[in-house]
Coordinates of C-alpha atoms in Angstrom, one line a residue:
M73 CA 90.0 92.1 22.0
R74 CA 88.1 94.1 24.4
A75 CA 85.6 96.5 23.0
S76 CA 84.5 98.3 26.3
T77 CA 85.8 99.3 29.5
Q78 CA 83.0 101.2 31.2
Q79 CA 80.6 99.4 33.5
Q80 CA 77.4 98.4 31.4
R81 CA 74.9 95.4 30.8
C82 CA 76.7 92.4 29.8
V83 CA 75.5 89.2 28.4
A84 CA 77.4 85.9 27.3
I85 CA 76.2 84.2 24.2
V86 CA 77.1 80.6 24.1
D87 CA 78.1 79.7 20.5
P88 CA 77.0 83.0 18.4
I89 CA 76.9 81.4 15.1
S90 CA 74.0 81.4 12.6
T91 CA 71.3 83.6 14.4
G92 CA 73.2 83.5 17.5
A93 CA 75.5 86.0 15.6
C94 CA 72.3 88.1 15.1
V95 CA 71.5 88.0 18.9
A96 CA 75.1 89.3 19.5
V97 CA 74.7 92.1 16.9
E98 CA 71.4 93.1 18.4
A99 CA 72.7 93.2 21.8
T100 CA 75.8 95.4 20.8
K101 CA 73.3 97.7 19.1
R102 CA 71.5 97.9 22.6
G103 CA 74.8 98.9 24.2
Y104 CA 75.3 95.8 25.9
A105 CA 78.9 94.3 26.2
V106 CA 78.9 91.0 24.6
V107 CA 81.2 88.0 25.6
A108 CA 81.3 85.1 23.1
V109 CA 81.4 81.7 24.9
W110 CA 82.6 78.9 22.7
S111 CA 81.5 75.3 23.4
A112 CA 84.2 72.7 23.0
V113 CA 82.5 71.0 20.1
V114 CA 82.5 74.1 18.0
T115 CA 85.4 73.9 15.4
K116 CA 87.1 76.9 13.9
D117 CA 85.1 76.5 10.7
L118 CA 82.0 76.6 12.6
R119 CA 82.7 79.8 14.2
N120 CA 82.8 81.4 11.0
M121 CA 79.3 80.3 10.1
V122 CA 77.7 83.7 10.6
P123 CA 75.7 85.9 8.2
E124 CA 77.4 88.7 6.3
H125 CA 76.3 91.6 8.8
A126 CA 77.8 89.9 11.6
K127 CA 81.2 89.3 10.2
G128 CA 83.8 91.4 11.8
L129 CA 81.6 92.0 15.1
R130 CA 83.9 93.1 18.0
Y131 CA 83.2 91.2 21.1
H132 CA 84.1 92.4 24.6
A133 CA 85.9 89.2 24.9
Q134 CA 85.8 85.5 23.9
V135 CA 86.0 82.4 26.1
D136 CA 86.8 78.8 25.2
E137 CA 84.9 76.0 27.2
G138 CA 87.2 75.0 30.1
E139 CA 87.9 71.5 31.5
S140 CA 84.8 71.8 33.8
I141 CA 82.0 73.9 34.4
E142 CA 83.5 75.4 37.3
A143 CA 86.6 76.6 35.2
T144 CA 84.5 77.9 32.5
T145 CA 82.5 80.0 34.9
Q146 CA 85.5 81.4 36.2
L147 CA 87.0 82.1 32.8
L148 CA 83.6 83.9 31.9
R149 CA 83.6 86.1 35.0
K150 CA 87.3 87.1 34.3
A151 CA 86.7 87.8 30.7
A152 CA 83.6 90.0 31.4
A153 CA 85.4 92.3 33.8
P154 CA 84.9 95.2 34.6
H155 CA 81.1 94.1 33.8
K156 CA 79.1 91.7 35.8
V157 CA 77.4 89.2 33.4
D158 CA 73.6 89.8 33.6
A159 CA 72.5 86.7 31.4
V160 CA 73.9 83.5 29.8
I161 CA 72.2 83.2 26.4
C162 CA 72.2 80.1 24.0
G163 CA 72.9 81.2 20.5
A164 CA 73.0 77.9 18.4
E165 CA 72.1 74.2 18.6
T166 CA 75.8 73.4 20.0
G167 CA 75.4 75.6 22.9
V168 CA 72.2 74.3 24.5
E169 CA 73.8 72.1 26.9
L170 CA 76.6 74.3 28.0
A171 CA 74.4 77.4 28.0
D172 CA 71.9 75.4 30.7
R173 CA 75.0 74.3 32.8
L174 CA 76.9 77.7 32.7
S175 CA 73.7 79.8 33.5
Q176 CA 72.7 77.5 36.4
R177 CA 76.3 77.6 37.6
S178 CA 76.6 81.4 37.5
G179 CA 73.2 81.9 39.4
L180 CA 71.5 83.5 36.6
A181 CA 68.1 82.9 34.9
S182 CA 68.4 79.3 33.4
N183 CA 66.5 76.1 32.5
G184 CA 68.7 74.2 34.8
T185 CA 69.9 70.7 34.3
E186 CA 67.3 68.4 35.9
L187 CA 65.9 67.3 32.6
G188 CA 69.3 66.3 31.4
N189 CA 70.5 67.0 27.8
R190 CA 67.8 69.2 26.7
R191 CA 69.1 68.9 23.3
D192 CA 68.6 65.0 23.0
K193 CA 65.6 64.2 20.9
H194 CA 64.9 61.0 22.6
T195 CA 64.9 62.8 26.1
Q196 CA 62.4 65.4 24.6
Q197 CA 60.1 62.7 23.1
Q198 CA 60.0 60.8 26.6
A199 CA 59.2 64.0 28.5
V200 CA 56.3 64.7 26.1
R201 CA 55.1 61.3 26.2
E202 CA 55.2 61.2 30.0
A203 CA 53.2 64.4 29.9
G204 CA 50.2 62.7 28.2
M205 CA 50.7 64.3 24.9
R206 CA 51.1 62.8 21.4
A207 CA 54.8 61.8 20.8
V208 CA 56.4 59.9 18.0
R209 CA 56.9 56.2 18.1
E210 CA 60.7 55.5 18.4
T211 CA 63.5 53.6 19.6
L212 CA 67.1 54.3 20.4
G213 CA 70.3 52.6 19.9
T214 CA 74.0 52.5 19.3
E215 CA 74.3 48.9 17.9
W216 CA 72.0 47.8 14.9
Q217 CA 71.0 44.5 16.4
T218 CA 69.3 46.4 19.4
V219 CA 67.0 48.2 16.9
A220 CA 66.6 46.1 13.9
G221 CA 63.5 44.2 15.3
W222 CA 61.6 47.5 15.8
V223 CA 62.7 48.9 12.5
A224 CA 61.5 45.7 10.6
S225 CA 58.2 45.9 12.4
E226 CA 57.7 49.5 11.7
L227 CA 58.5 48.9 7.9
E228 CA 56.2 46.1 7.9
A229 CA 53.4 48.1 9.4
N230 CA 54.0 51.4 7.5
G231 CA 56.5 51.0 4.8
K232 CA 58.9 53.8 5.8
V233 CA 61.1 54.8 8.8
V234 CA 63.2 57.7 9.8
L235 CA 66.7 57.6 11.0
K236 CA 68.4 60.5 12.6
P237 CA 71.3 61.2 15.0
V238 CA 70.0 62.0 18.4
E239 CA 71.7 65.4 18.2
S240 CA 71.4 67.3 15.0
A241 CA 70.1 70.4 13.3
G242 CA 69.1 71.5 10.0
S243 CA 68.0 67.8 8.8
D244 CA 71.7 67.0 9.2
G245 CA 71.8 63.1 9.0
V246 CA 67.9 62.8 8.8
K247 CA 66.9 60.0 6.2
L248 CA 63.7 58.4 5.1
C249 CA 64.5 54.8 4.6
A250 CA 62.0 52.3 2.8
S251 CA 63.9 48.9 3.6
L252 CA 65.8 47.1 6.2
E253 CA 68.9 47.0 4.3
E254 CA 68.8 50.8 3.7
S255 CA 68.1 51.5 7.4
K256 CA 70.9 49.3 8.5
A257 CA 73.4 51.1 6.1
H258 CA 72.2 54.6 7.3
F259 CA 72.4 53.6 11.0
E260 CA 76.0 52.5 10.6
T261 CA 76.8 55.7 8.7
L262 CA 75.3 57.7 11.6
M263 CA 77.2 56.1 14.2
G264 CA 80.4 56.3 12.6
A265 CA 79.9 59.9 11.3
Q266 CA 81.1 63.2 12.8
R267 CA 78.0 65.1 13.0
R268 CA 78.6 69.0 11.9
V269 CA 76.7 70.3 14.8
G270 CA 78.7 68.7 17.5
A271 CA 77.1 65.2 18.0
Q272 CA 79.7 62.7 17.6
G273 CA 78.9 59.0 17.9
G274 CA 76.0 59.1 20.6
A275 CA 73.0 57.2 19.4
V276 CA 70.6 56.9 16.5
L277 CA 67.0 57.5 16.5
C278 CA 64.6 55.3 14.7
Q279 CA 61.2 56.9 14.5
E280 CA 57.9 56.6 12.8
F281 CA 57.5 58.5 9.5
L282 CA 54.9 61.2 10.5
V283 CA 52.6 62.1 7.6
G284 CA 51.3 65.6 7.4
P285 CA 52.3 69.3 6.8
E286 CA 55.2 70.5 9.0
Y287 CA 54.9 73.8 11.0
V288 CA 57.3 75.6 13.2
V289 CA 56.2 77.7 16.2
D290 CA 59.0 80.1 17.7
T291 CA 58.6 81.2 21.1
V292 CA 60.4 83.1 23.9
T293 CA 60.0 82.4 27.6
S294 CA 60.9 84.5 30.6
A295 CA 60.2 83.2 34.0
G296 CA 58.1 80.6 32.7
E297 CA 55.9 82.7 30.7
H298 CA 55.9 81.7 27.0
K299 CA 55.2 84.0 24.2
V300 CA 54.7 83.2 20.5
T301 CA 56.7 85.2 18.2
A302 CA 55.8 83.5 14.9
V303 CA 54.3 80.5 13.4
W304 CA 55.6 79.3 10.0
K305 CA 54.9 76.4 7.4
Y306 CA 57.8 74.7 5.9
D307 CA 57.7 74.1 2.0
K308 CA 59.7 70.9 2.4
R309 CA 59.9 68.2 -0.5
P310 CA 61.8 65.3 -1.8
C311 CA 64.6 66.2 -4.3
N312 CA 68.0 65.0 -5.5
G313 CA 67.4 61.7 -3.9
A314 CA 66.9 63.4 -0.3
A315 CA 63.5 63.1 1.2
F316 CA 63.6 66.4 3.3
V317 CA 64.8 69.3 1.3
Y318 CA 63.6 72.9 2.2
F319 CA 62.1 75.1 -0.5
G320 CA 61.0 77.7 1.5
M321 CA 59.2 79.0 4.6
L322 CA 55.8 80.7 4.9
P323 CA 54.2 82.5 7.7
V324 CA 51.0 81.4 9.3
P325 CA 48.8 84.1 10.5
P326 CA 48.4 83.3 14.4
S327 CA 44.7 84.1 14.2
E328 CA 44.1 80.9 12.0
A329 CA 42.7 77.9 13.4
V330 CA 45.5 75.9 12.4
A331 CA 48.1 78.2 14.1
Q332 CA 45.9 78.2 17.4
R333 CA 45.8 74.5 17.4
L334 CA 49.6 74.1 16.9
I335 CA 50.2 76.8 19.7
G336 CA 47.7 74.9 22.2
Y337 CA 50.0 71.9 21.5
V338 CA 53.4 73.5 21.7
L339 CA 53.1 75.6 25.0
P340 CA 52.3 72.5 27.2
V341 CA 55.4 70.8 25.5
L342 CA 57.6 73.7 26.6
D343 CA 56.4 73.0 30.1
A344 CA 57.1 69.3 29.9
L345 CA 60.7 70.2 28.7
Q346 CA 61.1 72.5 31.7
I347 CA 61.6 75.8 29.4
R348 CA 61.7 78.6 31.7
Y349 CA 64.0 81.0 29.9
G350 CA 65.0 81.6 26.3
A351 CA 64.2 81.0 22.8
T352 CA 62.5 77.9 21.1
H353 CA 62.1 76.8 17.6
G354 CA 59.5 73.8 17.9
E355 CA 59.0 71.7 14.7
V356 CA 55.6 70.0 14.6
I357 CA 53.9 67.8 12.2
L358 CA 50.0 68.1 11.9
T359 CA 49.2 64.3 11.6
K360 CA 45.6 62.9 11.1
D361 CA 45.8 62.3 14.9
G362 CA 46.8 65.9 15.8
P363 CA 50.1 67.9 16.1
C364 CA 53.1 65.7 17.1
L365 CA 56.6 67.1 18.1
V366 CA 59.4 66.4 15.6
E367 CA 61.7 68.2 17.8
M368 CA 62.2 71.2 20.0
N369 CA 65.2 73.1 19.3
C370 CA 66.1 75.1 22.6
R371 CA 67.5 78.0 20.7
P372 CA 66.6 80.8 18.4
H373 CA 65.2 79.9 15.1
G374 CA 68.2 79.2 12.9
G375 CA 68.8 80.0 9.0
D376 CA 71.5 82.7 9.8
G377 CA 68.7 85.0 10.9
N378 CA 67.8 85.5 7.3
W379 CA 64.0 85.6 8.2
L380 CA 64.4 88.4 10.8
P381 CA 63.4 91.4 8.2
M382 CA 60.4 89.2 7.4
A383 CA 59.4 88.6 10.9
R384 CA 59.6 92.2 12.0
A385 CA 57.7 93.2 8.8
L386 CA 55.0 90.8 9.8
T387 CA 54.7 91.9 13.6
G388 CA 55.3 95.6 12.9
G389 CA 58.6 95.9 14.5
Y390 CA 59.8 92.9 16.7
S391 CA 61.2 89.2 16.3
Q392 CA 62.2 86.4 18.3
V393 CA 65.8 87.8 18.7
D394 CA 64.3 91.1 20.2
A395 CA 62.0 89.4 22.5
L396 CA 64.9 86.8 23.6
L397 CA 67.3 90.0 24.8
D398 CA 64.0 91.4 26.3
A399 CA 63.4 88.4 28.3
F400 CA 67.0 88.2 29.9
V401 CA 67.6 91.8 30.2
E402 CA 64.9 94.1 30.0
P403 CA 61.9 92.1 31.4
Q404 CA 59.6 95.4 31.2
R405 CA 59.9 95.3 27.5
F406 CA 59.1 91.6 27.6
A407 CA 55.9 92.4 29.6
A408 CA 54.9 94.7 26.9
L409 CA 54.9 92.0 24.2
P410 CA 51.6 90.3 23.4
P411 CA 51.1 86.6 24.1
C412 CA 51.0 86.2 20.2
P413 CA 51.2 88.5 17.3
G414 CA 48.0 89.8 16.0
T415 CA 47.0 90.4 12.5
W416 CA 50.2 90.2 10.0
Q417 CA 51.2 93.8 9.0
A418 CA 52.6 92.5 5.5
A419 CA 52.9 89.5 3.2
A420 CA 56.0 87.6 3.1
Q421 CA 58.0 84.4 2.6
E422 CA 61.5 83.0 2.6
F423 CA 62.4 81.6 -0.7
L424 CA 65.2 79.0 -0.5
V425 CA 67.1 78.4 -3.8
V426 CA 67.5 74.5 -4.4
S427 CA 70.0 73.4 -7.0
T428 CA 69.6 70.2 -9.1
Q429 CA 72.8 70.9 -10.9
E430 CA 76.4 70.9 -9.8
G431 CA 79.6 72.7 -11.3
K432 CA 81.6 75.9 -10.9
V433 CA 79.5 78.9 -11.0
A434 CA 80.3 81.4 -13.8
S435 CA 77.2 83.9 -13.2
A436 CA 74.3 84.1 -11.2
P437 CA 71.2 85.5 -13.3
G438 CA 68.8 84.6 -10.4
Y439 CA 70.5 86.7 -8.1
E440 CA 70.0 89.6 -10.6
L441 CA 66.4 88.8 -11.0
A442 CA 65.8 88.5 -7.2
R443 CA 67.1 92.0 -6.8
S444 CA 64.9 93.6 -9.3
L445 CA 61.6 92.1 -7.7
R446 CA 59.1 94.4 -6.2
S447 CA 59.1 92.3 -2.9
F448 CA 62.7 92.0 -2.6
V449 CA 64.2 92.6 0.8
S450 CA 67.5 90.6 1.1
L451 CA 69.5 87.8 -0.3
E452 CA 72.0 85.7 1.6
A453 CA 74.1 83.9 -1.0
F454 CA 75.7 80.6 0.2
V455 CA 77.1 80.2 -3.3
S456 CA 78.8 83.1 -5.3
V457 CA 80.6 83.3 -8.8
G458 CA 83.5 81.1 -8.7
D459 CA 82.3 78.7 -6.1
Q460 CA 81.3 75.1 -6.6
L461 CA 77.6 74.5 -6.7
A462 CA 76.2 71.3 -5.2
R463 CA 73.0 69.6 -5.7
T464 CA 70.8 70.6 -2.7
V465 CA 70.1 67.7 -0.4
D466 CA 69.9 69.5 3.0
V467 CA 70.2 73.1 4.6
F468 CA 74.1 72.9 4.2
T469 CA 73.8 72.4 0.5
Q470 CA 71.3 75.2 -0.1
A471 CA 72.4 77.8 -2.7
A472 CA 70.7 81.1 -1.3
S473 CA 68.0 82.4 1.0
I474 CA 66.0 85.3 -0.5
V475 CA 63.5 87.0 1.6
L476 CA 60.2 88.7 -0.2
V477 CA 58.2 91.3 1.8
H478 CA 55.2 93.4 0.2
A479 CA 52.0 95.0 1.4
D480 CA 50.3 93.1 -1.5
A481 CA 50.3 89.3 -1.0
A482 CA 49.7 88.8 -4.7
V483 CA 53.2 90.5 -5.5
V484 CA 55.0 88.0 -3.3
T485 CA 53.2 85.2 -4.7
E486 CA 54.3 86.4 -8.3
D487 CA 57.7 87.2 -7.4
A488 CA 58.1 83.9 -5.6
A489 CA 56.8 82.0 -8.9
A490 CA 59.1 83.9 -11.1
L491 CA 62.1 83.0 -9.0
R492 CA 61.0 79.2 -8.9
R493 CA 60.4 79.2 -12.7
L494 CA 64.1 80.4 -13.4
E495 CA 65.3 77.8 -10.9
Q496 CA 63.5 74.8 -12.5
S497 CA 64.6 75.9 -15.9
G498 CA 68.2 75.4 -14.7
D499 CA 69.1 79.0 -15.6
F500 CA 69.3 80.3 -12.0
F501 CA 73.0 79.8 -12.3
T502 CA 75.4 79.7 -15.3
L503 CA 78.0 77.1 -14.7
A504 CA 81.4 77.4 -16.2
V505 CA 82.1 75.0 -19.0
E506 CA 85.1 72.8 -18.2
Y507 CA 87.0 70.9 -20.8
P508 CA 88.6 67.3 -20.5
Y509 CA 92.3 67.6 -20.2
Q510 CA 93.9 64.3 -19.6
T511 CA 97.2 62.4 -20.0
R512 CA 97.7 60.1 -22.8
E513 CA 97.8 57.2 -20.3
S514 CA 94.4 58.2 -18.6
L515 CA 92.7 58.2 -21.8
L516 CA 94.0 55.0 -23.1
A517 CA 93.2 53.5 -19.5
S518 CA 89.6 54.4 -20.0
A519 CA 89.3 52.8 -23.3
V520 CA 91.7 49.8 -23.5
G521 CA 93.7 49.5 -20.4
T522 CA 96.6 50.9 -18.5
P523 CA 99.2 52.0 -20.9
T524 CA 102.8 53.0 -20.1
A525 CA 103.0 56.5 -18.8
T526 CA 103.9 58.8 -21.7
R527 CA 103.2 62.5 -22.5
V528 CA 102.8 63.4 -26.1
P529 CA 101.8 66.4 -28.3
L530 CA 98.7 66.7 -30.3
P531 CA 99.4 65.4 -33.8
A532 CA 100.0 67.7 -36.5
S533 CA 96.9 66.6 -38.4
A534 CA 95.0 68.2 -35.5
S535 CA 94.4 71.2 -37.7
A536 CA 91.4 69.2 -39.2
T537 CA 88.5 70.0 -36.9
G538 CA 86.7 66.8 -36.1
S539 CA 89.2 64.3 -37.6
V540 CA 89.8 60.9 -36.1
H541 CA 93.2 59.9 -34.9
S542 CA 94.5 56.9 -33.1
L543 CA 96.8 56.4 -29.9
S544 CA 98.5 53.3 -29.2
S545 CA 100.4 51.9 -26.2
G546 CA 101.5 48.4 -25.1
G547 CA 99.8 46.8 -28.2
H548 CA 96.6 48.5 -27.7
S549 CA 95.0 51.4 -29.5
A550 CA 92.0 53.6 -29.4
S551 CA 90.5 56.2 -31.8
F552 CA 89.8 59.7 -30.7
V553 CA 88.2 62.8 -32.2
I554 CA 90.3 66.0 -32.2
D555 CA 88.2 69.2 -31.4
T556 CA 90.3 72.1 -32.6
T557 CA 88.0 75.0 -32.1
P558 CA 90.3 78.0 -31.5
S559 CA 89.1 78.6 -27.8
S560 CA 88.9 75.2 -26.6
P561 CA 91.2 72.3 -28.3
T562 CA 90.2 69.1 -26.6
L563 CA 90.5 65.4 -27.3
R564 CA 87.5 63.2 -27.0
R565 CA 86.7 59.5 -27.8
P566 CA 83.5 58.8 -29.9
E567 CA 82.3 55.7 -28.0
R568 CA 82.3 57.5 -24.5
R569 CA 83.1 61.1 -23.4
P570 CA 86.0 61.3 -20.9
P571 CA 85.1 62.6 -17.4
R572 CA 85.1 66.4 -17.4
V573 CA 87.9 67.9 -15.6
A574 CA 89.2 71.5 -15.6
R575 CA 91.6 72.4 -18.3
P576 CA 94.5 74.8 -17.7
A577 CA 94.8 77.8 -19.9
L578 CA 96.4 77.2 -23.3
R579 CA 99.6 79.0 -24.2
P580 CA 99.3 81.0 -27.4
S581 CA 101.8 78.5 -29.2
G582 CA 99.1 76.9 -31.2
L583 CA 97.5 73.4 -31.1
S584 CA 100.8 71.6 -29.7
V585 CA 99.1 70.8 -26.4
P586 CA 100.7 68.2 -23.9
F587 CA 98.2 65.7 -22.6

């Protein structure tokens, strides 16, 4: 649906999901006409992955990737009418390759396609290595036998190896393996799996396990001039059997020595990757040998843009999203930005809610606590009352993002500690109690074998709470305890509790409940 008809600035955003949707919102606020361009790999479900404030955003037009880059270019020009497209901007990881090709074909500011697929992590590491900088040891393959020797050697030397898809985002598919058997199993899983962010099949990267704290350097580039918009430190720990779970993100003052060291490494990396325009989100581990690139995400910092209020508070008014639009559409504003933010104007952090439980959410006391805190700014709930809570193993299973900002750093620290205590106690969410509700045959099958399918009511003696009764079928029998509390009549076996499944509401006819 068209949202504008008069001639105005117009930007095309390739895959405006996650923070890309925030770019679209900001462009609309500035009065630009915005065309959403959807790459072929973005499913209908992915298109809905936008923060709350971006839902219902009205685009000037929407375009699906065509059969060729020429066809897509023509579709974009037609859809943008009566406007002329001023810029093609990458909104999300899935859009990196199409944004490079579409901007180049349209004759607009572009990183071009000379490097190849800029999203490919192997391509990135090769370019960094060829530029003479520290790069990760790795091998790449599509068949296990081609990488097995390298993996075995790395395991023997260092005890661990990282396997990841050549294209992914948000720790999707990344696993730390400690044995050859575990490595092979995960290799086969990755090669056969549909990656959530668009990479299917492809190849698997086997890399050295980098030891050290992980940082992020966010930048925006215009005509080859790089400007740092923020430096962050990830709070990433093992949890729920996963090696890399995000617990939060902390800003690092750009004036600190560690930030300057990271920036001094990342900016030449951008040159090696031929980044001339756009936003990047560079993940770097500070090893004993110095900074080493994990991956360079050639698009805005993700996380649904939950960090935007925090970034603007830190810098005193601007963020990577703001600088990104400046770089493409308003170069005079980009020129006025500093090469790197100065002293932070506030204290802040992003608190990510990590679940060690699973079940249906009945209430969320943690959300109430968060909103009552002095440093509370925003809450993006990925799990709400009535939803199914999963154990957190990656960014896709995180329960919520909470942004805390305050002039006093002690207040932010205190508030974050209160949230973490509630989370670790298991009381951040209240889970609905689900009672066993099974057919007679399934109960007997779990105890003595598979009986003949029969549905029977509770025996009349069920009025005696806790009394023991027997069921039999096909010559087999098993004893069960009848729990007849008024609100939740159930059947349970003393020796082993049946699996917990949702029980339909009881009719007011009493205790005669079919199994």
